[in-house]
Amino acid sequence: MDEENGMKSEHLRYQLLAAQLEMAKSENRAVVLLISGQTASYMHPLLNMLNHWLENRRTEVHALEYSSEEAKRPLLWRYWRRIPARGTIGVFVHGWYGDALFARAERRIGAGAFDDRLAMIRDFEAELAAENVALVKIWLDIDRQTQGQRLAAMQKDPNRAWQLEPSDWQRHLQHPLIAALGKPLRQATGTDDAPWHCITGDDPQDLIHQLATQLLDTATQPSVDPEAPRASCKLAPDAGDAPSVRASHPERDATDRPDKAEYKRRLVEQQARLSRNSREAARRGIPVVLVFEGHDAAGKGGSIHRVTSALDARRYRVHSIAAPSDEELSHPWMWRFWRRLPMDGRFAIFDRSWYGRVLVERVEGLAAPAQWRRAYGEIRHVEQRLLEHGAVLGKFFLSISKDEQLKRFQARANTPHKQHKLTEEDWRNRARWDDYEKAIDDMFAQTHRPHAPWSLIACDDKRKARLEVIERLNALLEHRLASEP
């Protein structure tokens, strides 16, 4: 029988390794294996065996404890930045479920917050699944009596006692509570794309067979078509108070345009005000995320420069978002933005952002309709995560008239030190002006929300526009600073 089991293990091992190597070759999907459950359920021996079965160069195991850096970021930041690239496997010990489960078991969060965490996890996993990240979720179960016996045996064995942590006995005392919380957790987060698999047993060899079989089934399934329609492609009701570049055309408003002297005076005042507000935000540990989108030549760079001139260079970073790199293309599309989110007390300024998917990628056909329609919800999710973490979120769309854009294009073409700013892409985008304005208004309708509103800035007059950006940013910061001691 032992020989038969050994042959079975070897066969399964080679099947799993072959599937992993084929996945690495095709690079058409990534796999996330998440293992959670009760303590003393042979989790660590199981992980060790699995690590020997798999190709280590294409596998990463994450057993995370919060670092000081991670504690100063939104909850999912530390997981997003570790999502495996296509062709690789990421193994997470407890992962995002452990964060929610143990926080609830230790009463660090209430029942309502626990439910909110599970809803957040469903959104997160739906985004991963839509981007061809296959999820294998394993719950290791064990009864309390057996758990106590295994912990006691480990404690008596000098060769294994070092493996015990004080938290293991705490988890033993919490066994009934973890079992009670684990059931609704699995019910709330088990989906067609990410089902739970409960496994139990007294033999680690039997457990590795169960786990490897689930992993093999997932690794050999056909890849998801990211361009296929999904339930998450359904649009939300439009925001009734959303701005509109087509309906209002505020860029044509010629009133209240400051002269040069007034502009300089007001700019100095607003930058001094911003400097004070930013220092206070840093003192309180409030992160600030600023998103700048707009028509080509509307003045995003100039407005960002006037903002950063008032900030401490050690506490901000400007992210100029261009076409994704090969590394970024091998991950879900939101990965490159999540990894750029700021620490508490810092500014992250995006010169173009995640909104590119519903603007340039939509209009230029770089994203299929299912992808950009799905992106509206995914954008609302990341912005909700930022706000839940306590960030200040400023979204600025800089708009100019078509005539003014042409003047600026011609000025760039005729000015040697500005010619590099004008590209063939700018002229191509201009030729699709109406398509872009339709996409912009749809973006406003889907993502303008009470706690994450858009500021539509008229930019035909650069001075007026730059002042309005800083004034609105100051208003956002001061509203937040006034809302808490």
Coordinates of C-alpha atoms in Angstrom, one line a residue, residues 274 288-295 298-308 311 317-321 347-356 359 393-398 443 454-455 457 459 465-466 468-470 472-473:
L274 CA -1.1 74.7 0.4
V288 CA -3.3 62.5 -0.4
V289 CA -3.9 61.1 -3.9
L290 CA -4.3 63.6 -6.8
V291 CA -5.5 62.5 -10.2
F292 CA -4.9 64.8 -13.2
E293 CA -6.7 64.0 -16.5
G294 CA -7.5 66.3 -19.4
H295 CA -7.4 67.2 -23.0
A298 CA -4.7 71.6 -21.4
G299 CA -1.9 72.3 -19.0
K300 CA -1.7 69.2 -16.7
G301 CA 2.1 69.5 -16.3
G302 CA 2.0 73.3 -15.5
S303 CA -0.7 72.8 -12.9
I304 CA 1.1 69.9 -11.3
H305 CA 4.3 72.0 -11.2
R306 CA 2.5 74.8 -9.3
V307 CA 1.2 72.3 -6.8
T308 CA 4.5 70.6 -6.2
L311 CA 5.2 70.8 -1.3
R317 CA 6.0 61.7 -5.9
V318 CA 4.6 62.5 -9.4
H319 CA 3.7 59.4 -11.5
S320 CA 3.6 60.1 -15.2
I321 CA 1.5 57.3 -16.6
F347 CA 1.3 62.8 -1.7
A348 CA 0.9 60.7 -4.8
I349 CA 0.2 62.8 -7.9
F350 CA -0.9 61.0 -11.1
D351 CA -0.3 62.7 -14.4
R352 CA -2.8 60.5 -16.1
S353 CA -4.1 57.5 -14.2
W354 CA -6.3 54.5 -14.0
Y355 CA -8.8 56.6 -16.0
G356 CA -6.8 55.9 -19.1
L359 CA -10.5 57.2 -22.1
L393 CA -8.7 62.1 -3.1
G394 CA -8.6 64.9 -5.6
K395 CA -9.7 64.3 -9.2
F396 CA -9.1 67.1 -11.7
F397 CA -10.1 67.2 -15.3
L398 CA -8.4 70.0 -17.3
M443 CA -16.4 58.7 -17.2
W454 CA -14.6 65.3 -10.3
S455 CA -13.4 68.9 -10.6
I457 CA -11.3 73.0 -14.6
C459 CA -8.2 75.9 -18.9
A465 CA -6.9 77.3 -14.3
R466 CA -3.8 77.0 -12.2
E468 CA -8.5 77.1 -9.5
V469 CA -6.6 73.8 -9.2
I470 CA -4.7 74.9 -6.1
R472 CA -9.8 73.5 -4.9
L473 CA -7.0 71.3 -3.6

